[in-house]
Amino acid sequence: MNISNLSRVLGSSARIVSGIQPTGIPHIGNYLGSLRQWTELQNSIPSNSSSQCFFFVADLHALTVPQVPQDFYQRRMDTLAILLSIGIDPQRSTLFFQSDVPYHTELNWLMGCHTPMGQLNRMTQWKSKLQLHEMDAVTFLNTNLASSGKFNLGLFSYPVLQAADILLYGATHIPVGKDQSQHIELTRTIARKINSTFKKELFIIPDIILNSSSSIMALKQPNKKMSKSDQNSKNYILLTDSEQDIRKKIAGAATDNIEGITYGDPNRPAINNLLNMTAAMTDSSPITIAEKFKHARHSEFKSSVADIMVGSITPFARSYQQWKANPSELQSIAENGAKKAMNQAFPFMKDFKNTFGLGP
Ligand code: ATP
Ligand code: MG
């Protein structure tokens, strides 16, 4: 399902669930490809609707790779501050830290006991992390690499935790990028299997809301995706970058040797990327923007792109600084969010445990 078809669903009783790892300040690619959709969904829910949004900082997922505890604590808080800055409203959405709601890990365990390892072994994210495309888990377990500690159980099994995150709140719709759709498919498979094992509709089977917008590419290397783990900070624009940084990064973005501005030529990945990000940010079409700048010099075009990015992003940065200056308010939002999430999840969890024989 596409976001534009959602208003019908949001009018009734949809439950939207999505999380973000606290692995760094999001960049414009994360925003346009994922986070902006969160605020759009939240804001599209009519006031008389019983639809709900659950957004969380997926801190447990980030622990599948080593983290420095003090830095990690701060990054969690920064991620919460960013979500608030872009417009996630704790009055309208349930906003919380995943680790503050222990039901996530409890459900993860119960579901893990019903998840065949072979299914996890087919996840392309796991395979690409291993860079062992040709090797299956059993072969892998006999390699020195498997004993090295680089690949831990959490990295292998985190799709089960992701499934628990979603199913715990009875999600009906999950907004995701293409890279995560296989995990949502796995969520649906495990949910169906458990429903069928216990002959009971324990889980709602969620639908995917796929974000089909173009990926935003690295500014200096437009043939690879913009990514927050990029070593070169000139390749990305963070939501907290200053006006000066944004202008510098766009002025330094790659272009090409072709005069004027056109859209869609496969030989012009840099120009296509600047057009895509400008169009996405202004909800317009890259073709229309290209037409407007068709005779412009590259520098003139980039200067307009910079104006648009500065105008769109710097309000987030300002709001972010205000939230950062108020850690006790952030703490209290997180506590209230966790309480709300716990209350929502409790009846489901109780029934689910009873089904397993863990209660009457
Ligand atoms: P990392 O380098 O740590 O993998 P990342 O920048 O690729 O970070 P993710 O945390 O992997 O970001 O992705 C978060 C969300 O942002 C996902 O839904 C993903 O689809 C989306 N996303 C990431 N990069 C881009 C991009 N360049 N363009 C559009 N969407 C993106
Ligand atoms: Mg990524």
Short mmCIF file of C-alpha atoms and ligand atoms in Angstrom, two decimals:
data_model
loop_
_atom_site.label_atom_id
_atom_site.label_comp_id
_atom_site.label_asym_id
_atom_site.label_seq_id
_atom_site.Cartn_x
_atom_site.Cartn_y
_atom_site.Cartn_z
CA MET A 1 0.00 0.00 0.00
CA ASN A 2 1.14 3.51 -0.80
CA ILE A 3 0.90 6.40 1.70
CA SER A 4 -1.55 8.26 -0.57
CA ASN A 5 -4.09 5.43 -0.16
CA LEU A 6 -3.91 5.63 3.57
CA SER A 7 -6.46 8.25 4.49
CA ARG A 8 -9.22 5.65 4.20
CA VAL A 9 -7.41 3.37 6.64
CA LEU A 10 -6.44 6.11 9.07
CA GLY A 11 -10.04 7.17 9.34
CA SER A 12 -10.94 3.86 10.98
CA SER A 13 -8.65 2.04 13.38
CA ALA A 14 -5.17 1.65 11.94
CA ARG A 15 -2.16 1.04 14.13
CA ILE A 16 1.11 2.27 12.69
CA VAL A 17 4.36 1.09 14.30
CA SER A 18 7.89 2.08 13.34
CA GLY A 19 11.30 2.51 14.99
CA ILE A 20 14.62 4.20 14.33
CA GLN A 21 18.02 3.08 15.61
CA PRO A 22 19.96 5.65 17.63
CA THR A 23 23.05 5.22 15.47
CA GLY A 24 23.63 8.88 14.60
CA ILE A 25 21.80 12.02 13.56
CA PRO A 26 19.54 11.24 10.58
CA HIS A 27 20.41 12.74 7.20
CA ILE A 28 18.05 14.09 4.54
CA GLY A 29 17.87 10.60 2.97
CA ASN A 30 16.58 9.11 6.24
CA TYR A 31 14.16 12.00 6.54
CA LEU A 32 12.76 11.89 3.00
CA GLY A 33 12.87 8.09 2.80
CA SER A 34 11.41 7.35 6.19
CA LEU A 35 10.93 9.90 9.00
CA ARG A 36 8.86 12.41 7.08
CA GLN A 37 6.36 9.64 6.44
CA TRP A 38 5.98 9.23 10.21
CA THR A 39 4.92 12.82 10.69
CA GLU A 40 2.65 12.65 7.65
CA LEU A 41 0.93 9.55 9.01
CA GLN A 42 0.58 11.04 12.48
CA ASN A 43 -0.84 14.27 11.11
CA SER A 44 -3.26 12.51 8.75
CA ILE A 45 -5.15 10.78 11.55
CA PRO A 46 -8.51 12.52 11.93
CA SER A 47 -9.26 13.68 15.48
CA ASN A 48 -12.35 11.44 15.73
CA SER A 49 -10.44 8.31 14.64
CA SER A 50 -9.21 5.56 16.93
CA SER A 51 -6.09 5.07 14.77
CA GLN A 52 -2.81 5.24 16.63
CA CYS A 53 0.88 5.70 15.85
CA PHE A 54 3.67 4.07 17.88
CA PHE A 55 7.15 5.45 17.21
CA PHE A 56 10.17 4.30 19.15
CA VAL A 57 13.92 4.68 19.43
CA ALA A 58 15.12 1.15 18.65
CA ASP A 59 17.98 1.15 21.13
CA LEU A 60 18.04 -2.64 21.63
CA HIS A 61 18.55 -3.15 17.91
CA ALA A 62 21.54 -0.82 17.94
CA LEU A 63 23.22 -3.07 20.54
CA THR A 64 23.73 -5.81 17.95
CA VAL A 65 27.00 -3.96 17.25
CA PRO A 66 29.36 -2.66 19.99
CA GLN A 67 28.47 0.73 21.50
CA VAL A 68 30.32 2.93 23.99
CA PRO A 69 27.81 3.19 26.87
CA GLN A 70 28.09 6.93 27.59
CA ASP A 71 28.03 7.90 23.92
CA PHE A 72 25.18 5.51 23.38
CA TYR A 73 23.11 7.02 26.16
CA GLN A 74 23.56 10.45 24.59
CA ARG A 75 22.74 9.22 21.08
CA ARG A 76 19.49 7.73 22.35
CA MET A 77 18.52 11.08 23.82
CA ASP A 78 19.62 12.90 20.63
CA THR A 79 17.46 10.59 18.54
CA LEU A 80 14.46 11.29 20.73
CA ALA A 81 15.18 15.03 20.40
CA ILE A 82 15.33 14.71 16.61
CA LEU A 83 11.99 12.91 16.44
CA LEU A 84 10.39 15.70 18.45
CA SER A 85 12.09 18.34 16.28
CA ILE A 86 10.71 16.98 13.03
CA GLY A 87 7.19 17.03 14.46
CA ILE A 88 6.48 13.75 16.22
CA ASP A 89 4.03 14.90 18.85
CA PRO A 90 3.91 12.86 22.08
CA GLN A 91 0.28 13.91 22.56
CA ARG A 92 -0.73 12.42 19.21
CA SER A 93 1.71 9.48 18.95
CA THR A 94 3.10 7.05 21.50
CA LEU A 95 6.81 7.94 21.50
CA PHE A 96 9.22 5.87 23.61
CA PHE A 97 12.49 3.99 23.99
CA GLN A 98 12.19 0.32 23.04
CA SER A 99 14.29 -0.76 26.04
CA ASP A 100 11.87 0.97 28.45
CA VAL A 101 9.14 -1.52 27.51
CA PRO A 102 10.36 -5.01 28.54
CA TYR A 103 7.47 -6.67 26.68
CA HIS A 104 9.48 -6.29 23.47
CA THR A 105 12.17 -8.69 24.68
CA GLU A 106 9.66 -10.97 26.36
CA LEU A 107 7.67 -11.36 23.17
CA ASN A 108 10.92 -11.70 21.23
CA TRP A 109 11.75 -14.79 23.29
CA LEU A 110 8.36 -16.41 22.93
CA MET A 111 8.35 -15.78 19.19
CA GLY A 112 11.97 -16.91 18.83
CA CYS A 113 10.87 -20.30 20.14
CA HIS A 114 8.62 -20.54 17.05
CA THR A 115 11.03 -19.19 14.43
CA PRO A 116 12.98 -21.69 12.32
CA MET A 117 16.66 -20.70 12.07
CA GLY A 118 16.55 -21.46 8.35
CA GLN A 119 14.20 -18.53 7.84
CA LEU A 120 16.53 -16.13 9.63
CA ASN A 121 19.41 -17.47 7.58
CA ARG A 122 17.65 -16.37 4.40
CA MET A 123 17.55 -12.69 5.43
CA THR A 124 19.58 -10.67 2.94
CA GLN A 125 20.56 -8.10 5.60
CA TRP A 126 22.20 -10.87 7.62
CA LYS A 127 23.86 -12.31 4.54
CA SER A 128 25.17 -8.93 3.46
CA LYS A 129 26.52 -8.28 6.97
CA LEU A 130 28.35 -11.59 6.79
CA GLN A 131 29.40 -10.95 3.21
CA LEU A 132 29.09 -14.69 2.88
CA HIS A 133 26.38 -14.87 0.27
CA GLU A 134 27.20 -18.40 -0.70
CA MET A 135 27.45 -19.81 2.83
CA ASP A 136 24.58 -21.11 4.94
CA ALA A 137 24.39 -20.77 8.73
CA VAL A 138 25.50 -24.33 9.41
CA THR A 139 28.64 -23.98 7.30
CA PHE A 140 29.20 -20.54 8.83
CA LEU A 141 29.03 -21.92 12.38
CA ASN A 142 32.06 -24.08 11.63
CA THR A 143 34.23 -21.20 10.46
CA ASN A 144 36.73 -19.28 12.62
CA LEU A 145 34.75 -16.13 11.88
CA ALA A 146 31.73 -17.55 13.72
CA SER A 147 33.85 -18.00 16.86
CA SER A 148 35.53 -14.62 16.53
CA GLY A 149 32.81 -12.69 18.32
CA LYS A 150 32.25 -10.38 15.37
CA PHE A 151 28.95 -12.06 14.54
CA ASN A 152 26.83 -12.48 17.63
CA LEU A 153 23.49 -14.15 18.13
CA GLY A 154 21.72 -10.77 18.30
CA LEU A 155 22.79 -9.87 14.79
CA PHE A 156 21.32 -13.13 13.52
CA SER A 157 18.09 -13.05 15.49
CA TYR A 158 17.21 -9.34 15.51
CA PRO A 159 14.47 -9.80 12.86
CA VAL A 160 12.54 -11.71 15.55
CA LEU A 161 12.83 -8.73 17.90
CA GLN A 162 11.70 -6.54 15.02
CA ALA A 163 8.69 -8.82 14.52
CA ALA A 164 7.94 -8.56 18.26
CA ASP A 165 8.18 -4.73 18.12
CA ILE A 166 5.49 -4.73 15.46
CA LEU A 167 3.13 -7.46 16.64
CA LEU A 168 3.14 -6.36 20.28
CA TYR A 169 1.01 -3.32 19.42
CA GLY A 170 -1.29 -5.10 16.97
CA ALA A 171 0.17 -3.09 14.10
CA THR A 172 -2.00 -3.00 11.00
CA HIS A 173 0.43 -1.01 8.81
CA ILE A 174 4.21 -0.74 8.86
CA PRO A 175 5.92 2.09 6.99
CA VAL A 176 9.31 0.84 5.75
CA GLY A 177 11.97 1.38 3.13
CA LYS A 178 12.65 -1.33 0.56
CA ASP A 179 15.64 -2.58 2.57
CA GLN A 180 13.36 -3.71 5.41
CA SER A 181 10.48 -5.27 3.49
CA GLN A 182 11.90 -8.80 3.75
CA HIS A 183 11.87 -8.49 7.56
CA ILE A 184 8.22 -7.44 7.51
CA GLU A 185 7.45 -10.41 5.30
CA LEU A 186 9.16 -12.60 7.91
CA THR A 187 7.05 -10.93 10.62
CA ARG A 188 3.93 -11.91 8.72
CA THR A 189 5.17 -15.48 8.27
CA ILE A 190 5.97 -15.97 11.98
CA ALA A 191 2.67 -14.38 13.00
CA ARG A 192 0.67 -16.70 10.72
CA LYS A 193 2.60 -19.72 11.96
CA ILE A 194 1.93 -18.91 15.63
CA ASN A 195 -1.75 -18.17 14.92
CA SER A 196 -2.04 -21.51 13.21
CA THR A 197 -0.12 -23.43 15.93
CA PHE A 198 -2.49 -22.15 18.65
CA LYS A 199 -5.56 -22.11 16.35
CA LYS A 200 -6.30 -18.58 17.50
CA GLU A 201 -6.04 -15.11 15.92
CA LEU A 202 -3.39 -14.00 18.39
CA PHE A 203 -1.63 -11.72 15.95
CA ILE A 204 -2.98 -9.23 13.46
CA ILE A 205 -1.12 -9.71 10.16
CA PRO A 206 0.26 -6.26 9.30
CA ASP A 207 0.44 -4.70 5.84
CA ILE A 208 3.54 -2.99 4.49
CA ILE A 209 3.40 0.68 3.53
CA LEU A 210 6.32 0.78 1.14
CA ASN A 211 8.05 4.07 0.58
CA SER A 212 8.76 3.95 -3.12
CA SER A 213 10.48 7.36 -3.38
CA SER A 214 13.95 7.50 -4.99
CA SER A 215 16.90 6.96 -2.68
CA ILE A 216 18.94 10.07 -1.97
CA MET A 217 22.50 9.52 -3.15
CA ALA A 218 25.83 10.65 -1.66
CA LEU A 219 26.61 14.25 -2.67
CA LYS A 220 30.18 13.57 -3.76
CA GLN A 221 29.59 10.03 -5.06
CA PRO A 222 26.10 10.01 -6.57
CA ASN A 223 26.32 6.33 -7.49
CA LYS A 224 26.06 5.23 -3.86
CA LYS A 225 23.35 5.89 -1.29
CA MET A 226 23.65 8.73 1.18
CA SER A 227 24.48 6.95 4.43
CA LYS A 228 25.18 8.10 7.97
CA SER A 229 28.03 5.63 8.35
CA ASP A 230 29.84 7.27 5.40
CA GLN A 231 33.41 8.27 6.35
CA ASN A 232 33.14 11.47 4.31
CA SER A 233 30.79 13.98 5.96
CA LYS A 234 30.63 15.97 2.69
CA ASN A 235 28.52 13.14 1.29
CA TYR A 236 25.53 13.77 3.54
CA ILE A 237 23.43 16.58 4.95
CA LEU A 238 22.37 15.94 8.52
CA LEU A 239 19.10 17.32 9.85
CA THR A 240 21.15 19.26 12.41
CA ASP A 241 23.67 20.79 9.98
CA SER A 242 24.06 24.57 10.17
CA GLU A 243 23.05 26.81 7.28
CA GLN A 244 26.73 27.37 6.53
CA ASP A 245 27.45 23.62 6.42
CA ILE A 246 24.45 22.91 4.20
CA ARG A 247 25.51 25.60 1.72
CA LYS A 248 29.12 24.39 1.72
CA LYS A 249 28.13 20.75 1.18
CA ILE A 250 25.78 21.54 -1.69
CA ALA A 251 28.27 23.92 -3.32
CA GLY A 252 30.81 21.08 -3.13
CA ALA A 253 28.42 18.39 -4.44
CA ALA A 254 29.46 16.59 -7.63
CA THR A 255 28.00 17.78 -10.94
CA ASP A 256 29.04 16.88 -14.50
CA ASN A 257 30.41 18.44 -17.71
CA ILE A 258 27.05 18.77 -19.43
CA GLU A 259 25.65 22.30 -19.73
CA GLY A 260 22.26 23.23 -18.30
CA ILE A 261 19.94 21.13 -16.12
CA THR A 262 17.98 18.10 -17.33
CA TYR A 263 16.35 15.22 -15.47
CA GLY A 264 16.52 11.49 -16.04
CA ASP A 265 19.67 11.20 -18.16
CA PRO A 266 21.51 8.14 -16.75
CA ASN A 267 24.80 9.92 -17.51
CA ARG A 268 23.86 12.67 -15.03
CA PRO A 269 23.51 10.89 -11.65
CA ALA A 270 24.72 13.94 -9.68
CA ILE A 271 22.21 16.34 -11.26
CA ASN A 272 19.42 13.75 -11.03
CA ASN A 273 20.16 13.39 -7.32
CA LEU A 274 20.08 17.14 -6.62
CA LEU A 275 16.78 17.31 -8.51
CA ASN A 276 15.34 14.30 -6.66
CA MET A 277 16.14 15.68 -3.25
CA THR A 278 14.82 19.14 -4.09
CA ALA A 279 11.64 17.69 -5.57
CA ALA A 280 11.08 15.42 -2.57
CA MET A 281 11.64 18.24 -0.12
CA THR A 282 9.19 20.55 -1.92
CA ASP A 283 6.66 17.85 -2.91
CA SER A 284 7.13 18.70 -6.56
CA SER A 285 8.38 16.88 -9.62
CA PRO A 286 12.06 16.74 -10.60
CA ILE A 287 11.04 17.27 -14.24
CA THR A 288 9.28 20.56 -13.40
CA ILE A 289 12.30 21.78 -11.44
CA ALA A 290 14.70 20.77 -14.22
CA GLU A 291 12.55 22.71 -16.71
CA LYS A 292 12.78 25.82 -14.55
CA PHE A 293 16.59 25.62 -14.44
CA LYS A 294 17.19 24.23 -17.92
CA HIS A 295 19.46 27.10 -18.98
CA ALA A 296 20.96 27.79 -15.54
CA ARG A 297 24.62 27.37 -14.68
CA HIS A 298 25.33 24.50 -12.30
CA SER A 299 26.37 26.96 -9.60
CA GLU A 300 23.08 28.90 -9.89
CA PHE A 301 21.08 25.70 -9.70
CA LYS A 302 23.04 24.49 -6.67
CA SER A 303 22.53 27.79 -4.94
CA SER A 304 18.73 27.40 -5.31
CA VAL A 305 18.96 23.80 -4.08
CA ALA A 306 20.85 25.10 -1.04
CA ASP A 307 18.17 27.76 -0.38
CA ILE A 308 15.49 25.06 -0.37
CA MET A 309 17.45 22.71 1.90
CA VAL A 310 18.30 25.52 4.32
CA GLY A 311 14.68 26.66 4.45
CA SER A 312 13.41 23.11 5.04
CA ILE A 313 15.99 21.77 7.47
CA THR A 314 17.24 24.60 9.66
CA PRO A 315 13.94 24.81 11.60
CA PHE A 316 14.60 21.19 12.68
CA ALA A 317 18.11 22.11 13.82
CA ARG A 318 16.80 25.05 15.86
CA SER A 319 14.13 22.94 17.52
CA TYR A 320 16.67 20.18 18.14
CA GLN A 321 18.95 22.59 20.04
CA GLN A 322 16.02 23.61 22.24
CA TRP A 323 15.16 20.01 23.06
CA LYS A 324 18.81 19.22 23.74
CA ALA A 325 18.92 22.05 26.26
CA ASN A 326 16.07 20.44 28.17
CA PRO A 327 17.11 16.87 29.10
CA SER A 328 14.63 16.62 31.98
CA GLU A 329 11.75 17.33 29.61
CA LEU A 330 13.09 14.66 27.22
CA GLN A 331 13.29 12.24 30.13
CA SER A 332 9.74 12.93 31.15
CA ILE A 333 8.44 12.50 27.57
CA ALA A 334 10.25 9.15 27.39
CA GLU A 335 8.80 8.01 30.72
CA ASN A 336 5.25 8.96 29.77
CA GLY A 337 5.66 7.35 26.35
CA ALA A 338 6.85 4.09 27.91
CA LYS A 339 3.91 4.07 30.32
CA LYS A 340 1.48 4.58 27.45
CA ALA A 341 3.17 1.81 25.42
CA MET A 342 3.12 -0.59 28.40
CA ASN A 343 -0.59 0.03 28.97
CA GLN A 344 -1.34 -0.61 25.31
CA ALA A 345 0.71 -3.81 25.19
CA PHE A 346 -0.31 -5.30 28.55
CA PRO A 347 -3.67 -6.95 27.63
CA PHE A 348 -2.18 -8.53 24.53
CA MET A 349 0.88 -9.80 26.40
CA LYS A 350 -1.22 -11.28 29.19
CA ASP A 351 -3.43 -13.17 26.76
CA PHE A 352 -0.43 -14.26 24.71
CA LYS A 353 1.39 -15.68 27.76
CA ASN A 354 -1.77 -17.46 28.88
CA THR A 355 -1.95 -19.10 25.47
CA PHE A 356 1.52 -20.54 26.08
CA GLY A 357 0.43 -21.91 29.44
CA LEU A 358 2.32 -19.20 31.32
CA GLY A 359 -0.89 -18.10 33.00
CA PRO A 360 -4.40 -19.48 33.64
P1 ATP B 1 23.75 3.23 8.05
O1 ATP B 1 24.85 3.82 7.20
O2 ATP B 1 24.08 3.15 9.52
O3 ATP B 1 23.15 1.96 7.46
P2 ATP B 1 21.65 4.70 6.85
O4 ATP B 1 21.90 6.15 6.60
O5 ATP B 1 21.75 3.77 5.68
O6 ATP B 1 22.60 4.28 8.03
P3 ATP B 1 19.44 3.33 8.06
O7 ATP B 1 19.42 3.44 9.55
O8 ATP B 1 20.02 2.09 7.42
O9 ATP B 1 20.23 4.60 7.51
O10 ATP B 1 18.01 3.58 7.47
C1 ATP B 1 16.97 4.23 8.17
C2 ATP B 1 15.83 4.47 7.20
O11 ATP B 1 16.20 5.47 6.25
C3 ATP B 1 15.43 3.24 6.37
O12 ATP B 1 14.02 3.21 6.28
C4 ATP B 1 16.02 3.49 5.02
O13 ATP B 1 15.24 2.91 3.98
C5 ATP B 1 16.01 5.02 4.92
N1 ATP B 1 17.17 5.48 4.15
C6 ATP B 1 18.46 5.31 4.49
N2 ATP B 1 19.28 5.89 3.60
C7 ATP B 1 18.47 6.46 2.66
C8 ATP B 1 18.72 7.22 1.46
N3 ATP B 1 19.95 7.50 1.07
N4 ATP B 1 17.66 7.64 0.74
C9 ATP B 1 16.40 7.34 1.14
N5 ATP B 1 16.09 6.64 2.25
C10 ATP B 1 17.11 6.20 3.01
MG MG B 2 21.57 1.56 5.98
#
